[in-house]
mmCIF file of C-alpha atoms in Angstrom:
data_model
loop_
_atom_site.group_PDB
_atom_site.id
_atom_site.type_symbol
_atom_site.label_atom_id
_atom_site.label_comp_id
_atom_site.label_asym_id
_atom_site.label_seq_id
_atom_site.Cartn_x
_atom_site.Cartn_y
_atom_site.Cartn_z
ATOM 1 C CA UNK A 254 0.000 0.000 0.000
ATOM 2 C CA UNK A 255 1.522 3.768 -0.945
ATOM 3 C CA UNK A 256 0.751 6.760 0.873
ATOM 4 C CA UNK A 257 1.687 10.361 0.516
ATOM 5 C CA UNK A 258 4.073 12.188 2.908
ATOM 6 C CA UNK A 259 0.680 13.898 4.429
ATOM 7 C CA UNK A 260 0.216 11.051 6.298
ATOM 8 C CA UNK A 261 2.878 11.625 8.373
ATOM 9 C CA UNK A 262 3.384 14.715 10.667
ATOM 10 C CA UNK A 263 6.209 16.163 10.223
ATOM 11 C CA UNK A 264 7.976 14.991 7.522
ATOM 12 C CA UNK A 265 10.779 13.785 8.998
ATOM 13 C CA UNK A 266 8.781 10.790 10.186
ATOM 14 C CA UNK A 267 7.730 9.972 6.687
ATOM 15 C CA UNK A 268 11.519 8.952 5.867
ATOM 16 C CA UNK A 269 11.669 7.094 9.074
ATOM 17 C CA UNK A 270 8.366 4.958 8.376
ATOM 18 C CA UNK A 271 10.129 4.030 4.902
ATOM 19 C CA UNK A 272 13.204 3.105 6.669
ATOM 20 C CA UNK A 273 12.832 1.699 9.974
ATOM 21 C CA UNK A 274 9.081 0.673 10.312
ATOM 22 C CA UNK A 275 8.307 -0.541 6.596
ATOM 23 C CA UNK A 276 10.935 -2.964 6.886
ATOM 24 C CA UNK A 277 9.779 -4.619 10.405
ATOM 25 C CA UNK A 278 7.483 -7.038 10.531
ATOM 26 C CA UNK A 279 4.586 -6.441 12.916
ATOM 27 C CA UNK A 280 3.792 -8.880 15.325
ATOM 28 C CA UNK A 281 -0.172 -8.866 15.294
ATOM 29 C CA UNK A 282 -2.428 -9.860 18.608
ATOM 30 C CA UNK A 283 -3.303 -13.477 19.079
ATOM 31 C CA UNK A 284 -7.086 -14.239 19.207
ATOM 32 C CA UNK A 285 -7.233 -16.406 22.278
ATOM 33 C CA UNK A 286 -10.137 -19.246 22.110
ATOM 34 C CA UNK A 287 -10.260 -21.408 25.249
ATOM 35 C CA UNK A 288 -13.266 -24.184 25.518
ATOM 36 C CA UNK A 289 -14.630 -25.261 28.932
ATOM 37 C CA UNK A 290 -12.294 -26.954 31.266
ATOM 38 C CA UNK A 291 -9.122 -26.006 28.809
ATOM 39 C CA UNK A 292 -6.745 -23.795 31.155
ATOM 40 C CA UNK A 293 -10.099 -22.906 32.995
ATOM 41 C CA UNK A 294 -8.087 -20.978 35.775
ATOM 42 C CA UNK A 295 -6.762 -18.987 32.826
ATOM 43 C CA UNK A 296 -9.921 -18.693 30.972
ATOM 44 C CA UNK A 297 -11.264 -17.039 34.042
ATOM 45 C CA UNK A 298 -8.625 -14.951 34.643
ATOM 46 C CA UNK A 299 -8.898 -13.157 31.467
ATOM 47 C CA UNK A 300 -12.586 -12.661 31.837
ATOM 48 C CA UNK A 301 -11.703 -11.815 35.410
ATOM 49 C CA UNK A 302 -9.935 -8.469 33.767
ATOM 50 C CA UNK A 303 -11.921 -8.158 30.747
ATOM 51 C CA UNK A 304 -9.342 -8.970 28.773
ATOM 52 C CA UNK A 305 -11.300 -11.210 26.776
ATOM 53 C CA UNK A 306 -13.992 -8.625 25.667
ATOM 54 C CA UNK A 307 -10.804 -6.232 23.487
ATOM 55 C CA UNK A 308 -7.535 -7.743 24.565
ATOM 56 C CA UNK A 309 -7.896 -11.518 22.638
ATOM 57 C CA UNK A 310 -11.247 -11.195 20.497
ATOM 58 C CA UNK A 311 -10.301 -10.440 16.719
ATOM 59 C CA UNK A 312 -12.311 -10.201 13.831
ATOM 60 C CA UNK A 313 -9.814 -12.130 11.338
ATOM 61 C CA UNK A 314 -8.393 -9.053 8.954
ATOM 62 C CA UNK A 315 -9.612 -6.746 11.843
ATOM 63 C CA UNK A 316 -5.995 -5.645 12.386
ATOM 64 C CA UNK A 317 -4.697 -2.829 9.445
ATOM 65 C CA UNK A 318 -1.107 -3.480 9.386
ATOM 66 C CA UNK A 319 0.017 -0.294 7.358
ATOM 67 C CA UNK A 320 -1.568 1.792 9.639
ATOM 68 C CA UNK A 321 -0.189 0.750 12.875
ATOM 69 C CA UNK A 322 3.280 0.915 11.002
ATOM 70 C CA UNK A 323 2.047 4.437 10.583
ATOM 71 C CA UNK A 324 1.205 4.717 13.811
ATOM 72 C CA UNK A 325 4.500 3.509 15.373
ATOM 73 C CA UNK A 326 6.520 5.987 12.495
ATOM 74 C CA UNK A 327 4.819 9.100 13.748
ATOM 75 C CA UNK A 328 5.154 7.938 17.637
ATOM 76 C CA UNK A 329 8.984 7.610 17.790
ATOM 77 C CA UNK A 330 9.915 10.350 20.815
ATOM 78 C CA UNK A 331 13.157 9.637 21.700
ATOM 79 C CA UNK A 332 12.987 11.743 24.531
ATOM 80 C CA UNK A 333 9.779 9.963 25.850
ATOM 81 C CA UNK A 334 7.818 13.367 26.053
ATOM 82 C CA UNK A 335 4.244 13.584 27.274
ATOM 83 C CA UNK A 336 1.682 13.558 26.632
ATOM 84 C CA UNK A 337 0.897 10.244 25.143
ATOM 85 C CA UNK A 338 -0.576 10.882 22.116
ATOM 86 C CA UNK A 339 0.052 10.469 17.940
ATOM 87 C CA UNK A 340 -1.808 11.829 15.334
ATOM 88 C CA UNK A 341 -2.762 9.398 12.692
ATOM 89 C CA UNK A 342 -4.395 10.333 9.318
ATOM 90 C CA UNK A 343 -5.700 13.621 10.886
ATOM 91 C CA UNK A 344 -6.917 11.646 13.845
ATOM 92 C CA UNK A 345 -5.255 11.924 17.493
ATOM 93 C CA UNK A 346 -5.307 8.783 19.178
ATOM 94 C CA UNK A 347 -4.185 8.550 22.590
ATOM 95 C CA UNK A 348 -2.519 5.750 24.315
ATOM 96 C CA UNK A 349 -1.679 7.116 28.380
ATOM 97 C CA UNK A 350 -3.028 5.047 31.288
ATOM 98 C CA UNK A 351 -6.178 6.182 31.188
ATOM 99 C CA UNK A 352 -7.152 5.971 27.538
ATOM 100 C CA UNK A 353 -5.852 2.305 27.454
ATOM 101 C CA UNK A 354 -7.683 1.226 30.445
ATOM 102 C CA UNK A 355 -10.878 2.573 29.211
ATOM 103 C CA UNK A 356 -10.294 0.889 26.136
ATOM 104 C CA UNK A 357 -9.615 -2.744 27.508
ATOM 105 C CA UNK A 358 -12.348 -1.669 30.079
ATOM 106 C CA UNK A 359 -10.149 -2.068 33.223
ATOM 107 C CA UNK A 360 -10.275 1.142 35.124
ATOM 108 C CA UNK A 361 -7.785 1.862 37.478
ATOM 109 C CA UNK A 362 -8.834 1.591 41.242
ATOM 110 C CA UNK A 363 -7.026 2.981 43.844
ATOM 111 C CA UNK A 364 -7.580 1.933 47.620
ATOM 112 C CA UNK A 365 -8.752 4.533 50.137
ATOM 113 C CA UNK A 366 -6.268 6.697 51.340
ATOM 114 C CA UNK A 367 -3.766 5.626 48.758
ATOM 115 C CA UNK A 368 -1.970 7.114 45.244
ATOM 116 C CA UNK A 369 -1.355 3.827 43.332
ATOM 117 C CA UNK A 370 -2.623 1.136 42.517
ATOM 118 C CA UNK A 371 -2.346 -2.574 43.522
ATOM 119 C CA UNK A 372 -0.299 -3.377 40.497
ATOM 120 C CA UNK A 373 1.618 -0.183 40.626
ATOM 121 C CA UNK A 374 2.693 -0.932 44.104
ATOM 122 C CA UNK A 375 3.444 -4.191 43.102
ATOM 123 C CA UNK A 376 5.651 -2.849 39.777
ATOM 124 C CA UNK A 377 8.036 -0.908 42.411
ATOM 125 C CA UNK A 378 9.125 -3.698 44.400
ATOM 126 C CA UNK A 379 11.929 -5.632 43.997
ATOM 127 C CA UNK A 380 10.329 -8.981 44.175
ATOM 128 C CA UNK A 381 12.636 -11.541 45.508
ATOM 129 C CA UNK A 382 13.532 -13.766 42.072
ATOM 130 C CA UNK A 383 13.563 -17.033 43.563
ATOM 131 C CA UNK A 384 9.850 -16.328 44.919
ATOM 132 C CA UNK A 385 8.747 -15.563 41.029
ATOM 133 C CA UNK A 386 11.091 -18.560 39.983
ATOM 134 C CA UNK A 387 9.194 -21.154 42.924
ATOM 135 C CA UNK A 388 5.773 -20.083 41.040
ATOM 136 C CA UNK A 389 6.656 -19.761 37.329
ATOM 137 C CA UNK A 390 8.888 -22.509 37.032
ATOM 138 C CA UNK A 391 8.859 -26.365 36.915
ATOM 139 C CA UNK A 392 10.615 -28.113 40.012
ATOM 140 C CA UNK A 393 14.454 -28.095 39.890
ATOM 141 C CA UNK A 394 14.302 -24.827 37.317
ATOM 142 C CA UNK A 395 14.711 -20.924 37.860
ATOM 143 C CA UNK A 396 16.255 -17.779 36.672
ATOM 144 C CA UNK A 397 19.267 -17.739 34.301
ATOM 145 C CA UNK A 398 22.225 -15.772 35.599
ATOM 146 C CA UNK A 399 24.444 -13.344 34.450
ATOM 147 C CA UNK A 400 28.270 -12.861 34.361
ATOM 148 C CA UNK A 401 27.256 -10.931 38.385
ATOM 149 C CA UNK A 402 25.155 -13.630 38.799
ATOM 150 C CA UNK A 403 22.043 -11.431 38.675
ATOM 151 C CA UNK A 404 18.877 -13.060 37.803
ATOM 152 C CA UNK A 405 18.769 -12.818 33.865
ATOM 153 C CA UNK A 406 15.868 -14.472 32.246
ATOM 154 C CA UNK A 407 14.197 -17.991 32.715
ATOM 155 C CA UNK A 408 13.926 -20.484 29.960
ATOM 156 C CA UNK A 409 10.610 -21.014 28.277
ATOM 157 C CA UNK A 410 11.339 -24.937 28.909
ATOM 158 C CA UNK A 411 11.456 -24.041 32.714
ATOM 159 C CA UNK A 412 8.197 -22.406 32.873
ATOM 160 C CA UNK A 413 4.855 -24.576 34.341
ATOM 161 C CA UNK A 414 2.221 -25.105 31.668
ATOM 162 C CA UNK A 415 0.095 -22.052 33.013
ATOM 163 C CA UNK A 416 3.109 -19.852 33.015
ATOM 164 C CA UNK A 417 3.631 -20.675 29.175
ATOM 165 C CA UNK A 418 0.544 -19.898 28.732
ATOM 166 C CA UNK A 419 0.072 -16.545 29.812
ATOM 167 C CA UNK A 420 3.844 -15.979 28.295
ATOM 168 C CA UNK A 421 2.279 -16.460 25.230
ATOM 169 C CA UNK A 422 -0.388 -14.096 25.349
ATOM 170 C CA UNK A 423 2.159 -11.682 26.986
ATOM 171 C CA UNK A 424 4.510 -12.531 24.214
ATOM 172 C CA UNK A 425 1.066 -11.472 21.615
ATOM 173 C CA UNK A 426 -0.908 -8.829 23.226
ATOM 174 C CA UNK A 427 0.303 -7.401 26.335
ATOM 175 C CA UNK A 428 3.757 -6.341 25.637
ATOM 176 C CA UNK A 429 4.546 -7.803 21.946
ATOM 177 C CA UNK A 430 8.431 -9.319 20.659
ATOM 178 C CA UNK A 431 9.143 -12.041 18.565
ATOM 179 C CA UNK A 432 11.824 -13.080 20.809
ATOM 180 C CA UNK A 433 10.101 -15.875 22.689
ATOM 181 C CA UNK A 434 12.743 -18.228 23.899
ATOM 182 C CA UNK A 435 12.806 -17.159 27.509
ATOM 183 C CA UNK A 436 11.171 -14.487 29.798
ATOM 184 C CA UNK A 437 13.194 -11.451 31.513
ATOM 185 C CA UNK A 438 12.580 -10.342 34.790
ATOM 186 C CA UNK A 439 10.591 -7.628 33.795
ATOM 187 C CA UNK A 440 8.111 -9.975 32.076
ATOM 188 C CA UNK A 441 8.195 -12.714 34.937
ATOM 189 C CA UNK A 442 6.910 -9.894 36.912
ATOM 190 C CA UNK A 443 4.238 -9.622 34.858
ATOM 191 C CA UNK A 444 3.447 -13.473 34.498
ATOM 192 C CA UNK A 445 3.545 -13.631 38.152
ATOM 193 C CA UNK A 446 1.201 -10.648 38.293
ATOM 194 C CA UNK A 447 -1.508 -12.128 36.022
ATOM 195 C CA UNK A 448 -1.345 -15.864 38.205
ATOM 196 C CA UNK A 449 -1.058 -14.309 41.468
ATOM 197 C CA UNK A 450 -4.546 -12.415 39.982
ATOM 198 C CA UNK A 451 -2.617 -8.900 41.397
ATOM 199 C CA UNK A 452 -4.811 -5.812 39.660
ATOM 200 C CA UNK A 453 -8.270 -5.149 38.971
ATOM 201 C CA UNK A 454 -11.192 -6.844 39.470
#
């Protein structure tokens, strides 16, 4: 598909979309089908957090490749500025906290008397990696280690069946790579998150 450098605002993002974005392939969402008593503690999890409702229900050629290429060309801040927001064929689409929690339908509740949330909380901890390891992994398994013998990543092969499962979908549709050989501890913080049921209900 060819479009004219109008799409883009400014210009300078038009050269980047034709060589940086164009180029990379786009890893699309997965749509997640799970019958009755498959993974049913996952299955109920996702409906738990309404994930199933916009998070893993696709219409099959729902997803417009081109334009979220477009979308990512005209995004690119390197300094991270706020506020979260990219203009997209003359329309502004916003992507902070808020606007993607009322668009997966999981507002953000905060407890009486406090400023964050459960899972906010939770994200500035230092979890203790062998407690993550004892409930994502299979007996015997845990965290990788670096050269300072710093946990490093864990092994997809290490991971209990309903860790690899929500690795998958975390892998998809909650914070997409094609890398998918191992977790980090960023994302086992995540995966622990989601089985642990930590966040909104």
């Amino acid at each position: 598909m060819n479009f004219a450098t109008s799409d883009f605002v400014p210009l300078k993002d038009w050269a980047k979309y034709l060589q940086i974005v164009v180029p990379r392939k786009i890893p699309t969402e997965r749509n997640v089908v799970i019958y009755h008593t498959e993974f049913d503690d996952f299955k109920e999890e996702l409906e738990r957090r309404n994930w199933h409702e916009e998070l893993t229900s696709f219409v099959e050629g729902s997803i417009d490749v081109a334009i979220v290429k477009e979308f990512y060309a005209n995004l690119y801040d390197p300094e991270d500025k706020l506020p979260k927001q990219v203009r997209v064929r003359g329309h502004l689409v916003k992507f902070d906290e808020d606007a993607l929690n009322t668009f997966l339908k999981t507002p953000v509740i905060i407890e009486e008397g406090g400023t964050l949330s459960t899972y906010s909380m939770f994200a500035l901890l230092m979890p203790d990696p062998q407690e993550l390891a004892a409930k994502l992994c299979i007996p015997g398994r845990g965290f990788e280690l670096n050269a300072d013998g710093l946990s490093l990543k864990i092994l997809r092969k290490s991971l209990t069946t309903i860790a690899q499962t929500c690795s998958v979908l975390s892998f998809s549709n909650l914070v997409p790579t094609s890398h998918t050989s191992n977790i980090t501890l960023d994302r086992a913080k995540l995966i622990y998150r989601i089985i642990q049921r930590i966040g909104p209900s």
